CSV table of C-alpha atoms and ligand atoms in Angstrom, one decimal:
chain,number,residue,atom,x,y,z
A,1,UNK,CA,1.6,19.4,-21.0
A,2,UNK,CA,-0.2,17.6,-18.1
A,3,UNK,CA,-3.4,19.6,-18.2
A,4,UNK,CA,-5.0,16.8,-20.1
A,5,UNK,CA,-4.0,14.3,-17.4
A,6,UNK,CA,-5.5,16.4,-14.7
A,7,UNK,CA,-8.9,16.5,-16.5
A,8,UNK,CA,-9.0,12.8,-17.1
A,9,UNK,CA,-8.3,12.2,-13.4
A,10,UNK,CA,-11.6,14.0,-12.6
A,11,UNK,CA,-12.7,15.8,-9.5
A,12,UNK,CA,-11.0,15.0,-6.2
A,13,UNK,CA,-13.1,12.8,-3.9
A,14,UNK,CA,-13.9,14.1,-0.4
A,15,UNK,CA,-11.6,12.8,2.3
A,16,UNK,CA,-12.8,10.5,5.0
A,17,UNK,CA,-15.5,12.2,7.2
A,18,UNK,CA,-15.4,12.6,11.0
A,19,UNK,CA,-18.5,10.3,11.2
A,20,UNK,CA,-16.6,7.6,9.4
A,21,UNK,CA,-13.6,7.9,11.7
A,22,UNK,CA,-15.9,7.7,14.7
A,23,UNK,CA,-17.6,4.6,13.2
A,24,UNK,CA,-14.2,2.9,12.7
A,25,UNK,CA,-13.3,3.7,16.3
A,26,UNK,CA,-16.6,2.3,17.5
A,27,UNK,CA,-16.2,-0.9,15.6
A,28,UNK,CA,-12.8,-1.4,17.2
A,29,UNK,CA,-14.0,-0.4,20.7
A,30,UNK,CA,-16.9,-3.0,20.5
A,31,UNK,CA,-14.2,-5.7,20.6
A,32,UNK,CA,-12.6,-4.3,23.8
A,33,UNK,CA,-13.6,-4.6,27.5
A,34,UNK,CA,-14.4,-1.6,29.7
A,35,UNK,CA,-11.1,-1.8,31.5
A,36,UNK,CA,-8.9,-1.9,28.4
A,37,UNK,CA,-6.7,1.0,27.3
A,38,UNK,CA,-6.0,1.4,23.6
A,39,UNK,CA,-2.8,3.2,22.5
A,40,UNK,CA,-2.1,3.8,18.8
A,41,UNK,CA,1.5,4.8,18.1
A,42,UNK,CA,3.2,6.5,15.3
A,43,UNK,CA,6.9,6.6,14.4
A,44,UNK,CA,9.2,9.4,15.3
A,45,UNK,CA,10.5,11.7,12.6
A,46,UNK,CA,13.7,10.3,11.0
A,47,UNK,CA,16.7,12.2,9.9
A,48,UNK,CA,17.8,12.2,6.3
A,49,UNK,CA,21.1,14.1,6.9
A,50,UNK,CA,22.3,16.7,9.4
A,51,UNK,CA,19.2,18.7,10.3
A,52,UNK,CA,17.0,17.6,7.4
A,53,UNK,CA,14.2,15.1,8.0
A,54,UNK,CA,12.5,12.6,5.6
A,55,UNK,CA,9.0,13.8,4.7
A,56,UNK,CA,6.8,12.6,7.6
A,57,UNK,CA,4.3,9.8,7.1
A,58,UNK,CA,2.4,8.7,10.2
A,59,UNK,CA,1.4,5.1,10.9
A,60,UNK,CA,-1.4,3.6,8.9
A,61,UNK,CA,-3.2,2.8,12.1
A,62,UNK,CA,-3.2,6.5,13.2
A,63,UNK,CA,-4.4,7.4,9.7
A,64,UNK,CA,-7.1,4.8,9.8
A,65,UNK,CA,-8.5,5.7,13.2
A,66,UNK,CA,-8.3,9.5,13.3
A,67,UNK,CA,-6.5,10.9,10.2
A,68,UNK,CA,-4.0,12.9,12.2
A,69,UNK,CA,-0.8,13.1,10.2
A,70,UNK,CA,1.7,15.1,12.3
A,71,UNK,CA,4.7,13.8,14.2
A,72,UNK,CA,4.8,13.5,18.0
A,73,UNK,CA,1.3,12.1,18.3
A,74,UNK,CA,-0.3,9.3,20.3
A,75,UNK,CA,-3.9,8.3,20.1
A,76,UNK,CA,-5.6,6.6,23.1
A,77,UNK,CA,-9.0,5.4,24.0
A,78,UNK,CA,-10.4,4.4,27.4
A,79,UNK,CA,-13.8,3.6,28.7
A,80,UNK,CA,-15.4,5.9,31.3
A,81,UNK,CA,-18.8,4.9,32.8
A,82,UNK,CA,-19.6,2.8,29.8
A,83,UNK,CA,-18.5,5.3,27.2
A,84,UNK,CA,-15.4,5.3,25.1
A,85,UNK,CA,-13.3,8.5,25.2
A,86,UNK,CA,-10.7,9.2,22.6
A,87,UNK,CA,-7.5,11.2,23.5
A,88,UNK,CA,-4.9,12.6,21.1
A,89,UNK,CA,-1.5,13.8,22.2
A,90,UNK,CA,-0.3,16.5,19.8
A,91,UNK,CA,2.5,19.0,19.3
A,92,UNK,CA,1.5,22.1,21.2
A,93,UNK,CA,1.3,25.5,19.6
A,94,UNK,CA,4.7,27.1,19.5
A,95,UNK,CA,5.1,30.4,17.6
A,96,UNK,CA,8.8,30.1,17.0
A,97,UNK,CA,8.6,26.5,15.7
A,98,UNK,CA,5.6,27.4,13.7
A,99,UNK,CA,7.5,30.2,12.0
A,100,UNK,CA,10.1,27.7,10.9
A,101,UNK,CA,8.2,24.5,10.4
A,102,UNK,CA,4.6,25.4,9.7
A,103,UNK,CA,1.4,26.0,11.5
A,104,UNK,CA,0.2,23.5,14.1
A,105,UNK,CA,-3.5,22.8,15.0
A,106,UNK,CA,-2.4,22.4,18.6
A,107,UNK,CA,-4.6,21.0,21.4
A,108,UNK,CA,-7.6,23.3,20.6
A,109,UNK,CA,-7.4,22.7,16.8
A,110,UNK,CA,-7.2,18.9,17.3
A,111,UNK,CA,-10.4,18.7,19.4
A,112,UNK,CA,-12.2,21.2,17.1
A,113,UNK,CA,-11.4,19.7,13.7
A,114,UNK,CA,-10.4,16.0,14.3
A,115,UNK,CA,-12.5,13.1,15.5
A,116,UNK,CA,-11.2,13.0,19.0
A,117,UNK,CA,-12.8,14.0,22.4
A,118,UNK,CA,-9.8,15.2,24.3
A,119,UNK,CA,-6.3,16.5,23.3
A,120,UNK,CA,-3.2,17.0,25.4
A,121,UNK,CA,0.2,18.5,24.6
A,122,UNK,CA,2.7,15.8,23.7
A,123,UNK,CA,5.0,17.0,26.5
A,124,UNK,CA,2.5,15.8,29.1
A,125,UNK,CA,2.4,12.3,27.6
A,126,UNK,CA,4.4,10.6,30.3
A,127,UNK,CA,2.3,12.0,33.2
A,128,UNK,CA,-1.1,11.5,31.6
A,129,UNK,CA,-0.4,8.1,29.9
A,130,UNK,CA,1.0,6.8,33.2
A,131,UNK,CA,-2.2,7.8,34.9
A,132,UNK,CA,-4.4,6.1,32.3
A,133,UNK,CA,-2.2,3.0,32.5
A,134,UNK,CA,-2.7,2.7,36.3
A,135,UNK,CA,-6.5,2.5,35.8
A,136,UNK,CA,-6.5,-0.2,33.1
A,137,UNK,CA,-6.1,-3.9,33.2
A,138,UNK,CA,-5.2,-4.7,29.6
A,139,UNK,CA,-3.1,-2.4,27.4
A,140,UNK,CA,-3.6,-2.7,23.7
A,141,UNK,CA,-0.5,-1.3,22.1
A,142,UNK,CA,1.9,-2.2,19.3
A,143,UNK,CA,5.4,-2.0,20.8
A,144,UNK,CA,8.5,-1.0,18.9
A,145,UNK,CA,7.0,1.9,17.1
A,146,UNK,CA,7.3,4.8,19.5
A,147,UNK,CA,10.1,4.4,22.0
A,148,UNK,CA,8.6,7.0,24.4
A,149,UNK,CA,5.4,5.0,24.7
A,150,UNK,CA,7.3,1.8,25.0
A,151,UNK,CA,9.2,3.0,28.1
A,152,UNK,CA,6.2,4.5,29.7
A,153,UNK,CA,4.3,1.2,29.3
A,154,UNK,CA,7.2,-0.8,30.5
A,155,UNK,CA,7.7,1.4,33.6
A,156,UNK,CA,4.0,1.1,34.6
A,157,UNK,CA,4.0,-2.6,34.0
A,158,UNK,CA,7.0,-2.9,36.4
A,159,UNK,CA,5.8,-0.6,39.2
A,160,UNK,CA,2.3,-1.8,39.0
A,161,UNK,CA,3.2,-5.4,39.5
A,162,UNK,CA,4.0,-4.3,43.0
A,163,UNK,CA,1.1,-1.8,43.3
A,164,UNK,CA,-1.2,-4.5,41.9
A,165,UNK,CA,-0.3,-6.8,44.8
A,166,UNK,CA,-1.4,-4.2,47.3
A,167,UNK,CA,-4.3,-2.4,45.5
A,168,UNK,CA,-5.4,-4.9,42.8
A,169,UNK,CA,-5.3,-2.3,40.0
A,170,UNK,CA,-3.0,-1.6,37.1
A,171,UNK,CA,-2.2,-3.3,33.8
A,172,UNK,CA,-1.4,-7.0,33.7
A,173,UNK,CA,-1.1,-7.7,30.0
A,174,UNK,CA,-0.1,-6.1,26.8
A,175,UNK,CA,-1.9,-7.0,23.6
A,176,UNK,CA,-1.1,-6.0,20.1
A,177,UNK,CA,-4.3,-4.4,18.6
A,178,UNK,CA,-3.0,-5.0,15.0
A,179,UNK,CA,-5.1,-8.1,14.3
A,180,UNK,CA,-8.4,-6.4,15.2
A,181,UNK,CA,-7.5,-3.2,13.2
A,182,UNK,CA,-6.2,-5.1,10.2
A,183,UNK,CA,-9.4,-7.1,10.0
A,184,UNK,CA,-11.3,-3.8,9.8
A,185,UNK,CA,-8.9,-2.3,7.2
A,186,UNK,CA,-9.3,-5.3,4.9
A,187,UNK,CA,-12.9,-4.3,4.0
A,188,UNK,CA,-13.0,-0.8,2.4
A,189,UNK,CA,-15.8,1.7,2.8
A,190,UNK,CA,-17.2,3.6,-0.1
A,191,UNK,CA,-15.2,6.7,0.9
A,192,UNK,CA,-12.0,4.6,0.9
A,193,UNK,CA,-12.9,3.1,-2.5
A,194,UNK,CA,-13.4,6.5,-4.1
A,195,UNK,CA,-10.0,7.6,-2.7
A,196,UNK,CA,-8.4,4.4,-4.1
A,197,UNK,CA,-10.1,4.9,-7.4
A,198,UNK,CA,-8.7,8.4,-7.6
A,199,UNK,CA,-5.2,7.2,-6.6
A,200,UNK,CA,-5.4,4.6,-9.4
A,201,UNK,CA,-6.7,7.2,-11.9
A,202,UNK,CA,-3.6,9.4,-11.2
A,203,UNK,CA,-1.3,6.5,-11.5
A,204,UNK,CA,-2.9,5.5,-14.8
A,205,UNK,CA,-2.3,9.0,-16.3
A,206,UNK,CA,1.3,8.8,-15.1
A,207,UNK,CA,1.8,5.6,-16.9
A,208,UNK,CA,0.2,7.0,-20.1
A,209,UNK,CA,2.5,10.0,-19.9
A,210,UNK,CA,5.5,7.7,-19.5
A,211,UNK,CA,4.4,5.6,-22.5
A,212,UNK,CA,3.9,8.7,-24.6
A,213,UNK,CA,7.4,10.0,-23.8
A,214,UNK,CA,9.2,6.6,-24.3
A,215,UNK,CA,11.5,6.5,-27.3
A,216,UNK,CA,15.0,4.9,-27.8
A,217,UNK,CA,17.6,6.9,-25.9
A,218,UNK,CA,15.4,8.1,-23.1
A,219,UNK,CA,16.7,7.6,-19.6
A,220,UNK,CA,14.8,5.5,-17.1
A,221,UNK,CA,15.3,8.3,-14.7
A,222,UNK,CA,13.7,10.8,-17.1
A,223,UNK,CA,10.5,8.6,-17.2
A,224,UNK,CA,10.7,8.4,-13.5
A,225,UNK,CA,10.7,12.2,-13.4
A,226,UNK,CA,7.6,12.3,-15.6
A,227,UNK,CA,5.8,9.8,-13.4
A,228,UNK,CA,6.6,11.5,-10.2
A,229,UNK,CA,5.8,14.8,-11.8
A,230,UNK,CA,2.3,13.7,-12.7
A,231,UNK,CA,1.8,12.2,-9.2
A,232,UNK,CA,2.6,15.6,-7.6
A,233,UNK,CA,0.8,17.6,-10.3
A,234,UNK,CA,-2.4,15.7,-9.5
A,235,UNK,CA,-2.0,16.5,-5.8
A,236,UNK,CA,-1.1,13.1,-4.6
A,237,UNK,CA,1.5,13.1,-1.8
A,238,UNK,CA,3.9,11.3,-4.2
A,239,UNK,CA,4.9,7.7,-4.7
A,240,UNK,CA,3.5,4.9,-2.6
A,241,UNK,CA,6.7,3.0,-3.1
A,242,UNK,CA,9.9,3.6,-5.1
A,243,UNK,CA,9.2,3.5,-8.9
A,244,UNK,CA,10.5,0.4,-10.7
A,245,UNK,CA,11.6,1.5,-14.2
A,246,UNK,CA,13.5,-1.2,-15.9
A,247,UNK,CA,14.5,-1.5,-19.6
A,248,UNK,CA,16.0,-4.5,-21.3
A,249,UNK,CA,17.4,-7.0,-18.8
A,250,UNK,CA,16.5,-4.6,-16.0
A,251,UNK,CA,12.9,-5.6,-16.7
A,252,UNK,CA,13.7,-9.1,-15.5
A,253,UNK,CA,14.8,-7.9,-12.0
A,254,UNK,CA,11.6,-7.9,-10.0
A,255,UNK,CA,12.3,-4.9,-7.7
A,256,UNK,CA,14.9,-3.1,-9.8
A,257,UNK,CA,14.7,0.6,-8.8
A,258,UNK,CA,18.1,2.1,-9.7
A,259,UNK,CA,16.5,3.6,-12.8
A,260,UNK,CA,19.7,4.9,-14.2
A,261,UNK,CA,19.9,3.1,-17.5
A,262,UNK,CA,19.2,4.2,-21.1
A,263,UNK,CA,16.2,2.7,-22.8
A,264,UNK,CA,17.4,1.1,-26.0
A,265,UNK,CA,15.7,0.4,-29.3
A,266,UNK,CA,14.3,-3.1,-29.4
A,267,UNK,CA,14.0,-3.5,-25.6
A,268,UNK,CA,11.0,-4.0,-23.4
A,269,UNK,CA,10.5,-1.4,-20.7
A,270,UNK,CA,8.7,-2.4,-17.5
A,271,UNK,CA,7.3,0.3,-15.2
A,272,UNK,CA,5.8,-0.5,-11.8
A,273,UNK,CA,4.6,2.8,-10.2
A,274,UNK,CA,1.8,3.9,-7.9
A,275,UNK,CA,1.0,7.0,-5.9
A,276,UNK,CA,-0.4,7.7,-2.5
A,277,UNK,CA,-3.5,9.8,-2.5
A,278,UNK,CA,-4.9,10.9,0.9
A,279,UNK,CA,-3.1,8.0,2.4
A,280,UNK,CA,-4.3,5.4,-0.1
A,281,UNK,CA,-1.9,3.6,-2.5
A,282,UNK,CA,-2.3,2.6,-6.1
A,283,UNK,CA,0.0,0.0,-7.6
A,284,UNK,CA,0.1,-0.4,-11.4
A,285,UNK,CA,2.6,-2.1,-13.7
A,286,UNK,CA,2.7,-1.9,-17.5
A,287,UNK,CA,5.3,-3.2,-19.9
A,288,UNK,CA,5.8,-1.8,-23.4
A,289,UNK,CA,8.4,-1.8,-26.3
A,290,UNK,CA,10.8,1.2,-26.1
A,291,UNK,CA,10.4,1.8,-29.9
A,292,UNK,CA,6.6,1.6,-29.8
A,293,UNK,CA,6.2,-1.7,-31.7
A,294,UNK,CA,6.3,-5.2,-30.1
A,295,UNK,CA,8.4,-7.7,-31.9
A,296,UNK,CA,6.7,-11.1,-32.6
A,297,UNK,CA,8.6,-12.7,-29.8
A,298,UNK,CA,7.7,-9.8,-27.3
A,299,UNK,CA,4.1,-9.9,-28.4
A,300,UNK,CA,3.9,-13.7,-27.9
A,301,UNK,CA,5.0,-13.3,-24.3
A,302,UNK,CA,3.0,-10.2,-23.7
A,303,UNK,CA,-0.3,-11.8,-24.9
A,304,UNK,CA,0.2,-14.8,-22.6
A,305,UNK,CA,0.7,-12.5,-19.6
A,306,UNK,CA,-2.3,-10.4,-20.6
A,307,UNK,CA,-4.5,-13.4,-21.0
A,308,UNK,CA,-3.4,-14.8,-17.7
A,309,UNK,CA,-4.1,-11.4,-16.0
A,310,UNK,CA,-7.6,-11.2,-17.5
A,311,UNK,CA,-8.3,-14.8,-16.3
A,312,UNK,CA,-7.0,-13.9,-12.8
A,313,UNK,CA,-9.1,-10.7,-12.6
A,314,UNK,CA,-12.2,-12.7,-13.5
A,315,UNK,CA,-11.5,-14.8,-10.4
A,316,UNK,CA,-11.8,-11.7,-8.1
A,317,UNK,CA,-15.3,-12.6,-7.0
A,318,UNK,CA,-17.2,-12.7,-3.8
A,319,UNK,CA,-16.9,-16.2,-2.3
A,320,UNK,CA,-13.7,-17.2,-4.1
A,321,UNK,CA,-10.6,-18.0,-2.1
A,322,UNK,CA,-8.0,-15.2,-2.2
A,323,UNK,CA,-5.6,-17.4,-4.2
A,324,UNK,CA,-8.1,-18.3,-7.0
A,325,UNK,CA,-6.6,-15.5,-9.2
A,326,UNK,CA,-3.1,-16.8,-8.6
A,327,UNK,CA,-4.1,-20.3,-9.6
A,328,UNK,CA,-5.9,-19.1,-12.7
A,329,UNK,CA,-2.9,-16.9,-13.7
A,330,UNK,CA,-0.4,-19.8,-13.3
A,331,UNK,CA,-2.5,-22.1,-15.4
A,332,UNK,CA,-2.8,-19.7,-18.3
A,333,UNK,CA,0.9,-18.8,-18.2
A,334,UNK,CA,1.9,-22.4,-18.2
A,335,UNK,CA,-0.5,-23.3,-21.0
A,336,UNK,CA,1.0,-20.4,-23.1
A,337,UNK,CA,4.6,-21.4,-22.4
A,338,UNK,CA,3.9,-25.0,-23.3
A,339,UNK,CA,2.4,-23.9,-26.6
A,340,UNK,CA,5.5,-21.9,-27.4
A,341,UNK,CA,7.7,-24.8,-26.5
A,342,UNK,CA,9.4,-23.0,-23.7
A,343,UNK,CA,8.1,-25.6,-21.2
A,344,UNK,CA,8.3,-29.2,-22.1
A,345,UNK,CA,6.4,-30.6,-19.1
A,346,UNK,CA,2.7,-31.4,-19.0
A,347,UNK,CA,0.4,-28.7,-17.6
A,348,UNK,CA,0.0,-30.4,-14.3
A,349,UNK,CA,3.8,-30.9,-14.0
A,350,UNK,CA,4.5,-27.3,-15.1
A,351,UNK,CA,2.3,-25.8,-12.4
A,352,UNK,CA,3.3,-28.2,-9.6
A,353,UNK,CA,5.3,-26.8,-6.7
A,354,UNK,CA,8.6,-27.5,-8.4
A,355,UNK,CA,7.4,-27.3,-12.0
A,356,UNK,CA,9.1,-25.4,-14.8
A,357,UNK,CA,6.8,-22.4,-14.6
A,358,UNK,CA,8.7,-21.3,-11.5
A,359,UNK,CA,11.7,-20.6,-13.8
A,360,UNK,CA,9.9,-17.8,-15.5
A,361,UNK,CA,7.2,-16.8,-13.0
A,362,UNK,CA,8.5,-16.7,-9.4
A,363,UNK,CA,6.2,-14.4,-7.5
A,364,UNK,CA,2.6,-14.3,-6.3
A,365,UNK,CA,-0.1,-12.9,-8.4
A,366,UNK,CA,-1.2,-10.2,-5.9
A,367,UNK,CA,-1.6,-8.7,-2.5
A,368,UNK,CA,-4.1,-6.6,-0.5
A,369,UNK,CA,-4.0,-2.9,-1.3
A,370,UNK,CA,-5.0,0.1,0.9
A,371,UNK,CA,-3.3,2.5,3.2
A,372,UNK,CA,-0.2,0.3,2.7
A,373,UNK,CA,0.8,-0.8,-0.7
A,374,UNK,CA,1.2,-4.3,0.7
A,375,UNK,CA,-1.9,-3.8,2.8
A,376,UNK,CA,-2.7,-5.6,6.0
A,377,UNK,CA,-5.1,-8.6,6.5
A,378,UNK,CA,-4.4,-12.3,7.1
A,379,UNK,CA,-4.4,-14.3,3.9
A,380,UNK,CA,-5.0,-17.6,5.6
A,381,UNK,CA,-7.0,-17.1,8.8
A,382,UNK,CA,-6.9,-20.3,10.8
A,383,UNK,CA,-4.9,-21.9,8.0
A,384,UNK,CA,-7.7,-21.7,5.5
A,385,UNK,CA,-7.5,-19.4,2.5
A,386,UNK,CA,-9.4,-16.1,3.0
A,387,UNK,CA,-12.7,-16.0,1.1
A,388,UNK,CA,-13.1,-12.8,-0.9
A,389,UNK,CA,-15.8,-10.4,0.2
A,390,UNK,CA,-17.3,-7.2,-1.1
A,391,UNK,CA,-15.1,-4.2,-0.5
A,392,UNK,CA,-11.7,-6.0,-0.5
A,393,UNK,CA,-9.1,-4.6,-2.9
A,394,UNK,CA,-6.3,-6.7,-4.3
A,395,UNK,CA,-3.7,-6.3,-7.0
A,396,UNK,CA,-3.5,-8.8,-9.9
A,397,UNK,CA,0.0,-8.9,-11.4
A,398,UNK,CA,1.2,-11.9,-13.2
A,399,UNK,CA,4.4,-11.7,-15.2
A,400,UNK,CA,7.0,-13.6,-17.1
A,401,UNK,CA,10.7,-12.9,-16.9
A,402,UNK,CA,13.4,-14.2,-19.2
A,403,UNK,CA,16.7,-13.0,-17.7
A,404,UNK,CA,19.4,-14.0,-20.1
A,405,UNK,CA,21.9,-13.1,-17.4
A,406,UNK,CA,20.7,-15.8,-15.1
A,407,UNK,CA,23.1,-18.7,-14.5
A,408,UNK,CA,20.5,-20.9,-13.0
A,409,UNK,CA,18.3,-21.4,-16.1
A,410,UNK,CA,18.6,-21.9,-19.8
A,411,UNK,CA,16.9,-18.8,-21.2
A,412,UNK,CA,15.4,-19.4,-24.6
A,413,UNK,CA,17.3,-17.2,-27.1
A,414,UNK,CA,14.1,-16.0,-28.7
A,415,UNK,CA,12.8,-14.4,-25.5
A,416,UNK,CA,16.2,-13.2,-24.1
A,417,UNK,CA,15.7,-10.3,-21.6
A,418,UNK,CA,12.0,-10.0,-22.1
A,419,UNK,CA,10.4,-9.0,-18.8
A,420,UNK,CA,6.6,-8.5,-18.8
A,421,UNK,CA,4.4,-7.8,-15.8
A,422,UNK,CA,0.8,-6.4,-16.0
A,423,UNK,CA,-0.7,-5.2,-12.8
A,424,UNK,CA,-4.1,-3.7,-12.0
A,425,UNK,CA,-5.9,-2.8,-8.7
A,426,UNK,CA,-9.1,-4.7,-8.4
A,427,UNK,CA,-12.1,-4.1,-6.1
A,428,UNK,CA,-14.3,-7.1,-5.3
A,429,UNK,CA,-18.0,-6.2,-5.6
A,430,UNK,CA,-21.2,-8.1,-5.6
A,431,UNK,CA,-21.4,-7.5,-9.3
A,432,UNK,CA,-17.9,-8.9,-10.0
A,433,UNK,CA,-14.5,-7.5,-10.3
A,434,UNK,CA,-14.2,-3.7,-10.6
A,435,UNK,CA,-10.8,-2.7,-12.0
A,436,UNK,CA,-9.9,0.6,-10.3
A,437,UNK,CA,-6.9,1.2,-12.7
A,438,UNK,CA,-8.9,0.6,-15.9
A,439,UNK,CA,-7.9,4.0,-17.3
A,440,UNK,CA,-4.4,2.5,-17.9
A,441,UNK,CA,-4.2,0.9,-21.4
A,442,UNK,CA,-3.0,-2.7,-21.7
A,443,UNK,CA,-3.9,-4.2,-25.0
A,444,UNK,CA,-1.1,-4.5,-27.6
A,445,UNK,CA,-2.9,-2.2,-30.0
A,446,UNK,CA,-3.7,0.5,-27.3
A,447,UNK,CA,-0.2,0.5,-26.0
A,448,UNK,CA,1.4,0.7,-29.5
A,449,UNK,CA,-0.9,3.7,-30.3
A,450,UNK,CA,0.4,5.6,-27.3
A,451,UNK,CA,4.1,4.8,-27.0
A,452,UNK,CA,6.3,7.6,-28.4
A,453,UNK,CA,3.3,9.8,-29.3
A,454,UNK,CA,4.4,12.8,-27.2
B,1,LIG,MN1,2.0,-4.9,-6.5
């Protein structure tokens, strides 16, 4: 039943090349000094219950700089005679463990097939890392991720404060490399863009399948099963974040993810779901009527949100401040609600900091998207709004939520328990906004044609 989806998703893009990893590394190294030591950490495996682990997902920094995805790994770089050398600590070959847990590339495989110069077995981490630390003056490391690395660094900082007095060598400061790496990650390469486009294509098909299988009486969890099924079927690693599948008043809870309710006739269903493909997230939200036909009241709210989303997408242009889409969306939402009589204030009052729009629209209109679903990158460097550049990817996701259960506001009867959010993933290009998730239908007519058609 998903063959169709797989075809529409198209051929799989190639993964990030070794040359690109090396180029990313060089861009980072160019911001370091010869005596610096760079250490990129990844989290330890975590236990789900007894002897079962959660599926391992390495740190986005590790993914970004070398693509290594196994646990017990540390990536380092140091400068030797003017040249940067990269080092990767990996799990060593171990036949018994490999029989149980799967094959390991080991030290030889790492050097042969990954963009690193040197590899060491993880069990030698303490000895070799200590050695590297003694020779550096600044350590670039994010503490609090890998407790083994933390204690080695701490030990060398302590003992070297004494050695340093005598010999004048050893680390004297710890710097978090995140800000440099995040700044690089903010601008996506063409390889990254194709991976993100593919991720969004898969998520679009998952939404279409969920729409087609929606009818009164279906369980939110059943639609979740279809969505996650399509994600896996299309060879993504799964969800980029827990699916939000809310029908009726659940649609008015922004991060509802219990997904255990029955979708009833006459309700709106809101689904916020995205997958992770080769490390890259998609993030799509659509809202549709459970029975396949918007009521007049539902259509009124839906159309306002859609108009505001289109206005916001149109602001995703090179040279605009990052919050231009947010301001555009707020303006259209407020105008629409004033016209419907939901808001009695003037437009300027309604969109002011404590205006009435906040009652029905209480979140931001988007975020950066990339290896993390809420991707890295400072929104206001030096206190000024970031100016959009080619290659940046952000979500555009305005919404309106009329929770009739809320004691803090007077919900208009006509719109009781309507929750609408429409979210797309938008790439900023020199030719204007490029909607990566454009395969996912969003006009009222297109949605009504699909819902319940399976
Ligand atoms: Mn989002």
